[in-house]
PDB file of C-alpha atoms in Angstrom:
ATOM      1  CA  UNK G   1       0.000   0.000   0.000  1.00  0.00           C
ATOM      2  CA  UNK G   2       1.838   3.236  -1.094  1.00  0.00           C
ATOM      3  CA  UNK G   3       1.249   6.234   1.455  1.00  0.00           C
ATOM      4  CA  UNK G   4       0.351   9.731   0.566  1.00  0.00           C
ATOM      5  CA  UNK G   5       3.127  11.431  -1.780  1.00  0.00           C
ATOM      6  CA  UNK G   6       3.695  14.893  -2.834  1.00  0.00           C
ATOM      7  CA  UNK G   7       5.946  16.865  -4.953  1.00  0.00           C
ATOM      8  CA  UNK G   8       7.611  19.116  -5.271  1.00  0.00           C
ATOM      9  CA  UNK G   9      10.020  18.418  -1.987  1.00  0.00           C
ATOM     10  CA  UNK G  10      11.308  21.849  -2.482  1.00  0.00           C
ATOM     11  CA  UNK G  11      10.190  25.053  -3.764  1.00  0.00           C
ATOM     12  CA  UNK G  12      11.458  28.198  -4.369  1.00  0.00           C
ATOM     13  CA  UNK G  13       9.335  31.336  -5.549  1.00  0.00           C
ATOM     14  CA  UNK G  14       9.639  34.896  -5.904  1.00  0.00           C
ATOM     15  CA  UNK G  15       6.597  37.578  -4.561  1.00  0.00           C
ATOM     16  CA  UNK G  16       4.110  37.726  -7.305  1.00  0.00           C
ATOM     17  CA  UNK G  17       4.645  34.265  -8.928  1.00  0.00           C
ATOM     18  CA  UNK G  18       2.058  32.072  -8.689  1.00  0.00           C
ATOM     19  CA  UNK G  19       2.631  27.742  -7.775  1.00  0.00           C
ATOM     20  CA  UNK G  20       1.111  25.064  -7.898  1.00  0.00           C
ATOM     21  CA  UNK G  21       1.689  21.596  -5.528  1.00  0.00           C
ATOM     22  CA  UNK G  22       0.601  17.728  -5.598  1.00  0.00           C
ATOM     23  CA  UNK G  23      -0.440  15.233  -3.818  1.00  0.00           C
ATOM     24  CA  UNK G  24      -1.175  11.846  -4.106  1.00  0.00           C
ATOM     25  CA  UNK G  25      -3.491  10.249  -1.959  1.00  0.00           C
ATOM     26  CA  UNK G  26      -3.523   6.704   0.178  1.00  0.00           C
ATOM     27  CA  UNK G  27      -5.242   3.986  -2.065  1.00  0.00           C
ATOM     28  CA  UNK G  28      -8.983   3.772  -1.523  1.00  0.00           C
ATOM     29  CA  UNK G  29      -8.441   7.153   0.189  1.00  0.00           C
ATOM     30  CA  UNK G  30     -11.280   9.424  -1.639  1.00  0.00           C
ATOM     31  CA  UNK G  31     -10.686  12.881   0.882  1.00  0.00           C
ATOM     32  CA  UNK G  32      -7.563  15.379   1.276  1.00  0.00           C
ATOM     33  CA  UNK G  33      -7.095  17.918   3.060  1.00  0.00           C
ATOM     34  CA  UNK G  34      -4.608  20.966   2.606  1.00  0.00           C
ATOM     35  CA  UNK G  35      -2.784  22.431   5.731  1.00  0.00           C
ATOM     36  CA  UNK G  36       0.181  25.095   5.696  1.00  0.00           C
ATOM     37  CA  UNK G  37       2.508  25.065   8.700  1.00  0.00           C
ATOM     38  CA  UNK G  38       4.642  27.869   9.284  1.00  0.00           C
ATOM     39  CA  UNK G  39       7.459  27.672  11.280  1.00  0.00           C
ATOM     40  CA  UNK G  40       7.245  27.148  14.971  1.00  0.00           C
ATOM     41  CA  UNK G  41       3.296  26.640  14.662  1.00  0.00           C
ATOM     42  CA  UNK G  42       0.871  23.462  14.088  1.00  0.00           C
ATOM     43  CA  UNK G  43      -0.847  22.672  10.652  1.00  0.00           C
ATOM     44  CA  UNK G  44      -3.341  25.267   9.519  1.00  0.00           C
ATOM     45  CA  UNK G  45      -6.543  23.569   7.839  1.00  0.00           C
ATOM     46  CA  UNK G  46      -6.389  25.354   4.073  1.00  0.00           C
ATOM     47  CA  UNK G  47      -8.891  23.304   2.527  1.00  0.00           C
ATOM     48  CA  UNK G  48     -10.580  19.544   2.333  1.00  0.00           C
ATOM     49  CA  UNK G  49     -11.810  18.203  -0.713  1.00  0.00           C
ATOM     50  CA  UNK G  50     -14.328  15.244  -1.240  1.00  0.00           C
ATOM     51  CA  UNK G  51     -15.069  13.042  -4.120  1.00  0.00           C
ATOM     52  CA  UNK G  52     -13.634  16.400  -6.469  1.00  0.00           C
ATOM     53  CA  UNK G  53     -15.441  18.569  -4.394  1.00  0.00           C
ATOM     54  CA  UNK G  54     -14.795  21.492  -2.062  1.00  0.00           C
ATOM     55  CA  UNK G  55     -15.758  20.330   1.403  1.00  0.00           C
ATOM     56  CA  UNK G  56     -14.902  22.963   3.524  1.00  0.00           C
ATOM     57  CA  UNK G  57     -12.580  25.650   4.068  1.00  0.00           C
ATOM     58  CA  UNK G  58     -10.135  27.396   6.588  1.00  0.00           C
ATOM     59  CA  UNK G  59      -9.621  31.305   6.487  1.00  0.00           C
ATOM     60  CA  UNK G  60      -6.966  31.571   4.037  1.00  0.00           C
ATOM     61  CA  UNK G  61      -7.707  34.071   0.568  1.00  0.00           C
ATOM     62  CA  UNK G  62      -9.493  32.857  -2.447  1.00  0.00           C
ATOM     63  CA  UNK G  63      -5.644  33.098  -4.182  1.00  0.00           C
ATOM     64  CA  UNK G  64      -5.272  29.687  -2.677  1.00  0.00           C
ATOM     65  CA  UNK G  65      -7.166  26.939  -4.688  1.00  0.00           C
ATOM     66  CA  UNK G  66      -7.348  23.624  -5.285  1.00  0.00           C
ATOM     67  CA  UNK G  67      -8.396  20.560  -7.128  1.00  0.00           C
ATOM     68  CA  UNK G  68      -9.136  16.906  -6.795  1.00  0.00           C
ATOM     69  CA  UNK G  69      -9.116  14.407  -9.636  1.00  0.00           C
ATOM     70  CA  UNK G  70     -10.965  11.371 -10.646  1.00  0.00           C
ATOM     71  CA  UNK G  71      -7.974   9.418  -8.777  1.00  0.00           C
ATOM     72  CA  UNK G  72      -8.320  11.398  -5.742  1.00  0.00           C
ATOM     73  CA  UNK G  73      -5.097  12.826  -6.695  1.00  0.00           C
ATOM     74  CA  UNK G  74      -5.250  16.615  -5.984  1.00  0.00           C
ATOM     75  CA  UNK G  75      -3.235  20.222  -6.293  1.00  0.00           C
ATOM     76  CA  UNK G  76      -2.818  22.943  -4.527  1.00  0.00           C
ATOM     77  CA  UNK G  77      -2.548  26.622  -6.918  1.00  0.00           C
ATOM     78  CA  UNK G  78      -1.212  29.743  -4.637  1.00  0.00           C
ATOM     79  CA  UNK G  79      -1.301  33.123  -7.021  1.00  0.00           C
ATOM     80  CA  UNK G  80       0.455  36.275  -6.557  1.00  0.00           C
ATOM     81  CA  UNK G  81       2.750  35.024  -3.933  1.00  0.00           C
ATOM     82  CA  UNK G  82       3.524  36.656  -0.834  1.00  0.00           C
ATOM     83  CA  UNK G  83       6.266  36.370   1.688  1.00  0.00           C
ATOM     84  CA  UNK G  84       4.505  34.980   4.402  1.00  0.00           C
ATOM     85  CA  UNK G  85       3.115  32.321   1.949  1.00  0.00           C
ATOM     86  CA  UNK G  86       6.497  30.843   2.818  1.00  0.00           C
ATOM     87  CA  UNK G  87       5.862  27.330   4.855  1.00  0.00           C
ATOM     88  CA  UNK G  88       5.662  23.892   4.802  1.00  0.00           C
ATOM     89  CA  UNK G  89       2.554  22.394   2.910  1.00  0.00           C
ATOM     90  CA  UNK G  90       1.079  19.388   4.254  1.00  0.00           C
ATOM     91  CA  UNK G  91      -1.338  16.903   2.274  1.00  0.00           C
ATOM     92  CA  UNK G  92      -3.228  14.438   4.235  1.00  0.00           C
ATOM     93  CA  UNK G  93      -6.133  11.525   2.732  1.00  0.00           C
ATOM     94  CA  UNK G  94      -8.411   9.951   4.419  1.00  0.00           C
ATOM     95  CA  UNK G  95     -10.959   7.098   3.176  1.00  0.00           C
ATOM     96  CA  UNK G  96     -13.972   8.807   4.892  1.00  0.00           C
ATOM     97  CA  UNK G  97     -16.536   7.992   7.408  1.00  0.00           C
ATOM     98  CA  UNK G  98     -16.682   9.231  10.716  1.00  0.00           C
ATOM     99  CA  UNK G  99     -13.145   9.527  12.797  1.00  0.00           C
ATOM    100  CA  UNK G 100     -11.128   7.996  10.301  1.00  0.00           C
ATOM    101  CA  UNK G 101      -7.711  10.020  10.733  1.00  0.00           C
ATOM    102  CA  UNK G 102      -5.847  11.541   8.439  1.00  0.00           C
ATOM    103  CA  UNK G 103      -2.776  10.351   6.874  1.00  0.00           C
ATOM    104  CA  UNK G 104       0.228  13.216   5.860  1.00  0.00           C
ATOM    105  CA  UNK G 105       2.476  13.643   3.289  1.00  0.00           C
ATOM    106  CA  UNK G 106       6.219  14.362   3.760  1.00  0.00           C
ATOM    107  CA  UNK G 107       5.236  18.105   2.818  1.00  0.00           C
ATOM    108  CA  UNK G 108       6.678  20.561   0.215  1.00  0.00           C
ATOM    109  CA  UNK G 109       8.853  23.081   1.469  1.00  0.00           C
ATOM    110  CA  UNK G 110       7.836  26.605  -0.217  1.00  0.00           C
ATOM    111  CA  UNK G 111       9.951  29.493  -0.056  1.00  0.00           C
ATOM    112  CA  UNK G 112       8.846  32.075  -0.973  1.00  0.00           C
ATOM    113  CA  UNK G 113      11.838  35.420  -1.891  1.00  0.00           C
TER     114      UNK G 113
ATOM    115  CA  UNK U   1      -7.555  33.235  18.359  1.00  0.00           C
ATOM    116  CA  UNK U   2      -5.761  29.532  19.095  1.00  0.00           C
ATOM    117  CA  UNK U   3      -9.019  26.993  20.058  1.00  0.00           C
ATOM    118  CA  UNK U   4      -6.245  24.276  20.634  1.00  0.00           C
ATOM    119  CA  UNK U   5      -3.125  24.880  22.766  1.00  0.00           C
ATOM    120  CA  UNK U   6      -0.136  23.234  23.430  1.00  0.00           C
ATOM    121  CA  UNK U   7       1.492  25.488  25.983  1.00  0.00           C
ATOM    122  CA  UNK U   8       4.674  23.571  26.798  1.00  0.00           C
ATOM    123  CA  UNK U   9       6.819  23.993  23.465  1.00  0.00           C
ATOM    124  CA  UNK U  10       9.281  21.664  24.867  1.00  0.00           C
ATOM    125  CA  UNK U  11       9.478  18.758  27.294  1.00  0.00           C
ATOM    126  CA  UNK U  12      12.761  16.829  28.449  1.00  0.00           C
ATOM    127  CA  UNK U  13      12.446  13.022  30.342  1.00  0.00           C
ATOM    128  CA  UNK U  14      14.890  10.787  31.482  1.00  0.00           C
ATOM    129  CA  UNK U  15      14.725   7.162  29.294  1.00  0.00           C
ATOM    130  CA  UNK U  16      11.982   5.013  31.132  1.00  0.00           C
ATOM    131  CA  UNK U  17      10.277   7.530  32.918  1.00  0.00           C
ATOM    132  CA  UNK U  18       6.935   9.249  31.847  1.00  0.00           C
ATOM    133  CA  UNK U  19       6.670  12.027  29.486  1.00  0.00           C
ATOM    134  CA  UNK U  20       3.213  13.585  29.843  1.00  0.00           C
ATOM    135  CA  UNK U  21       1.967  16.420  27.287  1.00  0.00           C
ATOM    136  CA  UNK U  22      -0.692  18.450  27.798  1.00  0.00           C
ATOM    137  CA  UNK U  23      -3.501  20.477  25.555  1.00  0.00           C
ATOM    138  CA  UNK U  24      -6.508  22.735  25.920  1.00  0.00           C
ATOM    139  CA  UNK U  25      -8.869  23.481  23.925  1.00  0.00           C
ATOM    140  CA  UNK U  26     -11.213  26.149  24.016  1.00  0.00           C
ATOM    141  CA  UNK U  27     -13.896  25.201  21.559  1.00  0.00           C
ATOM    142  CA  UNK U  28     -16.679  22.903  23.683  1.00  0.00           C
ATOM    143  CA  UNK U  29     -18.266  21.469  19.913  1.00  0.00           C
ATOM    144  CA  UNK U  30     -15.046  20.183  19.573  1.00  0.00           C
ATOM    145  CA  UNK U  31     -15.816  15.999  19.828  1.00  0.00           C
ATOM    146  CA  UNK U  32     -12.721  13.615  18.801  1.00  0.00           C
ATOM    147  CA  UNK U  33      -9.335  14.501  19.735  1.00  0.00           C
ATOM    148  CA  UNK U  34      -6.467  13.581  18.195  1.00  0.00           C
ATOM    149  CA  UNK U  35      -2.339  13.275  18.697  1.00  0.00           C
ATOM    150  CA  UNK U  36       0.142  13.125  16.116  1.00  0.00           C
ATOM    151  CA  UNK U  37       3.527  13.031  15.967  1.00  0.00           C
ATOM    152  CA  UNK U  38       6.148  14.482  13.770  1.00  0.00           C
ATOM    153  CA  UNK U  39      10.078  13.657  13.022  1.00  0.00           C
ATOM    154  CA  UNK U  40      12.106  16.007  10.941  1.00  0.00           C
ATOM    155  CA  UNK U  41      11.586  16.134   7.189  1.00  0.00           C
ATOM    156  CA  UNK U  42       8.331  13.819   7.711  1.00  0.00           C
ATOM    157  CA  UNK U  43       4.596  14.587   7.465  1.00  0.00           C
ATOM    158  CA  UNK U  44       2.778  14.236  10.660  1.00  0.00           C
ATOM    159  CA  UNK U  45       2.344  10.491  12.019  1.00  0.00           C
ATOM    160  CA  UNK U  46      -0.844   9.223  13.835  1.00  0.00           C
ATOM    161  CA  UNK U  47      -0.496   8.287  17.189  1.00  0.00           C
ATOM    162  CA  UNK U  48      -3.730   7.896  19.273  1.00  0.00           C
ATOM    163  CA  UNK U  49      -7.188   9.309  19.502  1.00  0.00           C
ATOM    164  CA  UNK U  50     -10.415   9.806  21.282  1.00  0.00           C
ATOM    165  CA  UNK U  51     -13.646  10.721  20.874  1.00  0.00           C
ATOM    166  CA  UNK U  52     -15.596  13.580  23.253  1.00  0.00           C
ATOM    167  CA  UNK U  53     -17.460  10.011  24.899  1.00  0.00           C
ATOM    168  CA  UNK U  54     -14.459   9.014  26.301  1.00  0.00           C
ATOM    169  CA  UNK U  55     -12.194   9.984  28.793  1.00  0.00           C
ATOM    170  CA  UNK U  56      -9.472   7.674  28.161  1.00  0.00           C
ATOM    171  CA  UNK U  57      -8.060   5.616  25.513  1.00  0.00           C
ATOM    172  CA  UNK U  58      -5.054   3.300  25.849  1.00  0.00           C
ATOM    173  CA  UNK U  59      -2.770   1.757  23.057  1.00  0.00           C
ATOM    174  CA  UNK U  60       0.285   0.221  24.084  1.00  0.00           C
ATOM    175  CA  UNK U  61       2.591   2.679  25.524  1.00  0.00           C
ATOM    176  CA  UNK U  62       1.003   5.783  24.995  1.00  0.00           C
ATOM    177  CA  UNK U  63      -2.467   6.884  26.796  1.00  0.00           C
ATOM    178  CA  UNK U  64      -5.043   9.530  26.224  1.00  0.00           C
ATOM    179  CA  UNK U  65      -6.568  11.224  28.883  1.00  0.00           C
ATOM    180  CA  UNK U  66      -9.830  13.247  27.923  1.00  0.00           C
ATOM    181  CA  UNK U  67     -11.545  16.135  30.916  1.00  0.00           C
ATOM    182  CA  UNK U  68     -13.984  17.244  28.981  1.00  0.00           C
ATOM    183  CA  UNK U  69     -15.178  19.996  31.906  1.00  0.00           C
ATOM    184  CA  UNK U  70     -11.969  21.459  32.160  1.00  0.00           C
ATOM    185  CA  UNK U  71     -11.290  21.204  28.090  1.00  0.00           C
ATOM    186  CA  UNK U  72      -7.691  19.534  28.764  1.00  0.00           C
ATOM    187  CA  UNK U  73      -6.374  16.549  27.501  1.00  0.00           C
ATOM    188  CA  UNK U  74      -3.171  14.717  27.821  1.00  0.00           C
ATOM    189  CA  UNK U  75      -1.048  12.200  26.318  1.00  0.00           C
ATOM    190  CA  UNK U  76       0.970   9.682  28.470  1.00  0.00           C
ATOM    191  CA  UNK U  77       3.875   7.806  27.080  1.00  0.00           C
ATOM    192  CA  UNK U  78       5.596   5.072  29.584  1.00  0.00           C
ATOM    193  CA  UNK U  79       8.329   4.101  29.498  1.00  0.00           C
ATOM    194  CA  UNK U  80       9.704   6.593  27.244  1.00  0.00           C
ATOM    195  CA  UNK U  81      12.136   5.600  24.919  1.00  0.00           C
ATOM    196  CA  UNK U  82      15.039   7.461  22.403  1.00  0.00           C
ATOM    197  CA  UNK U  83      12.692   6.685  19.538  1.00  0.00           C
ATOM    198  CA  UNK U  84       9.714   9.033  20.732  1.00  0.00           C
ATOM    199  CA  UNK U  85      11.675  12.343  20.377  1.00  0.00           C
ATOM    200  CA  UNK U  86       9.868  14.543  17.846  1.00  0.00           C
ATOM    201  CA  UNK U  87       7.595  16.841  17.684  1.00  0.00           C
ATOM    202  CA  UNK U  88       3.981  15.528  19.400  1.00  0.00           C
ATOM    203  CA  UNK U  89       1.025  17.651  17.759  1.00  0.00           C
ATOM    204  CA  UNK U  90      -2.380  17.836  19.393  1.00  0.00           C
ATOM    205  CA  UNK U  91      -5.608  18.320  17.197  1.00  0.00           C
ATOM    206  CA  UNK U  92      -9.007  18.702  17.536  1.00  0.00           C
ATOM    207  CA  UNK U  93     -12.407  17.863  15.077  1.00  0.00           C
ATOM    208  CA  UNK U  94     -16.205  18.740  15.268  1.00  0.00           C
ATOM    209  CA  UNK U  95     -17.162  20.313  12.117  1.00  0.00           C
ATOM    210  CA  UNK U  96     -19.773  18.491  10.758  1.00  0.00           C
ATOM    211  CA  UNK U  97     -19.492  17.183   7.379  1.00  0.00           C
ATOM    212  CA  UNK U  98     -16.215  17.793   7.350  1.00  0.00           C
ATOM    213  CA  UNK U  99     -12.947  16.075   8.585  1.00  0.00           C
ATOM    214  CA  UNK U 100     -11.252  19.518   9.257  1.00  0.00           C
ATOM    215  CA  UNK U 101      -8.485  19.290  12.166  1.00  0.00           C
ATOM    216  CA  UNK U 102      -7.573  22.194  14.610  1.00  0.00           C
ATOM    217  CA  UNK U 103      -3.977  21.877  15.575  1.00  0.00           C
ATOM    218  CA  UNK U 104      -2.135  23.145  18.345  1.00  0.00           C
ATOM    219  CA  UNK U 105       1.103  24.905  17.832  1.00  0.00           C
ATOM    220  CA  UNK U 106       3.365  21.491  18.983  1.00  0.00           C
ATOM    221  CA  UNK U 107       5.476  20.657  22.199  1.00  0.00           C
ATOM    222  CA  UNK U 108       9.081  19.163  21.231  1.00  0.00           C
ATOM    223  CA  UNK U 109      10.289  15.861  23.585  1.00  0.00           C
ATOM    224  CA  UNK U 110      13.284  15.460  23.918  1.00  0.00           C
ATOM    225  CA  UNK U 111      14.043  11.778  25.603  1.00  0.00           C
ATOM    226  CA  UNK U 112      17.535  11.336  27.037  1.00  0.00           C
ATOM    227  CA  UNK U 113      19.109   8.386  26.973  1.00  0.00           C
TER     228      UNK U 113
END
């Protein structure tokens, strides 16, 4: 059973650019969520999506979106980058139901200059 | 405004002893509890969990201690070993619908050997 994957490791930006991350989800995992985590802090919910669609959000700016595909595969798009955009971006699954936890991702660094 | 809190960012034990680590949460809809724990360059690993109708839950070495009227819960490891230094995150879920986590901001144990 492969775990959840995501790429890029690393990522450097400038202000203004705009990115876009991935994340591949648990197998028979069909929900994943987004978090940011700056440093020194916990995991911020960004976003959660279900079966391709939205399923709730956290209070960050409509310049971050994201998708889910068919595969459950999904992406995360930041525009106009900002400094304090800079942080570690966390992709968890999670098969659904109830209490099922959520499985993470090794994260993609973003830095953001 | 931080709804889960981790106020100890760091916590040093002695190899075999107990390492207790604490969280409140300020949010009373809040209804399964969570602990994860995170090594360097990883994503966030599952530990233990519990839901609001319990007020403990016991795997192994590690425990979970739930006070639902003073919103505090706690997470015993014994004996600590080596292996369990990283950082231990506590979150929290009760958004309907949604599998949305609230995480605190992270207490780093340190185990010596």
């Amino acid at each position: 059973e492969t775990g959840v994957t995501q790429s890029p490791t690393h990522l450097i930006k400038t202000r203004g650019q705009q990115v876009t991350l991935r994340c591949s989800s648990q197998s028979g995992h069909n929900t994943v969520s987004w978090y940011q985590q700056a440093l020194g802090q916990g995991p911020q919910f960004i976003f959660q999506y279900y079966r391709e669609e939205e399923n709730g959000r956290g209070n960050f700016p409509p310049r971050f979106s994201g998708l889910q595909f068919p595969n459950y595969s999904s992406e995360l798009n930041v525009n106009a980058l900002e400094l304090d955009d800079s942080a570690l971006y966390l992709c968890a699954s999670s098969p659904g139901g109830d209490g099922d936890e959520q499985f993470f991702g090794p994260g993609t660094r973003l830095t953001v200059l | 405004d931080q709804q889960v809190k981790q106020n100890s960012p760091s916590l040093s034990v002695q190899e075999g002893r107990i390492s207790i680590l604490n969280c409140d949460y300020t949010n009373s809809m809040f209804d399964y509890f969570l602990w994860y724990k995170k090594y360097p360059a990883e994503g966030p690993t599952f530990l233990i969990s519990i839901s609001s109708i319990k007020d403990k839950n016991e795997d192994g070495r590690f425990t979970v201690f739930l006070n639902k009227s003073a919103k505090h819960l706690s997470l015993h490891i014994v004996p600590s070993q080596p292996g369990d230094s990283a950082v231990y995150f506590c979150a929290a879920s009760g958004f309907p619908g949604t599998y949305k986590y609230i995480f605190g901001t992270g207490t780093r144990l340190k185990v010596l050997a």
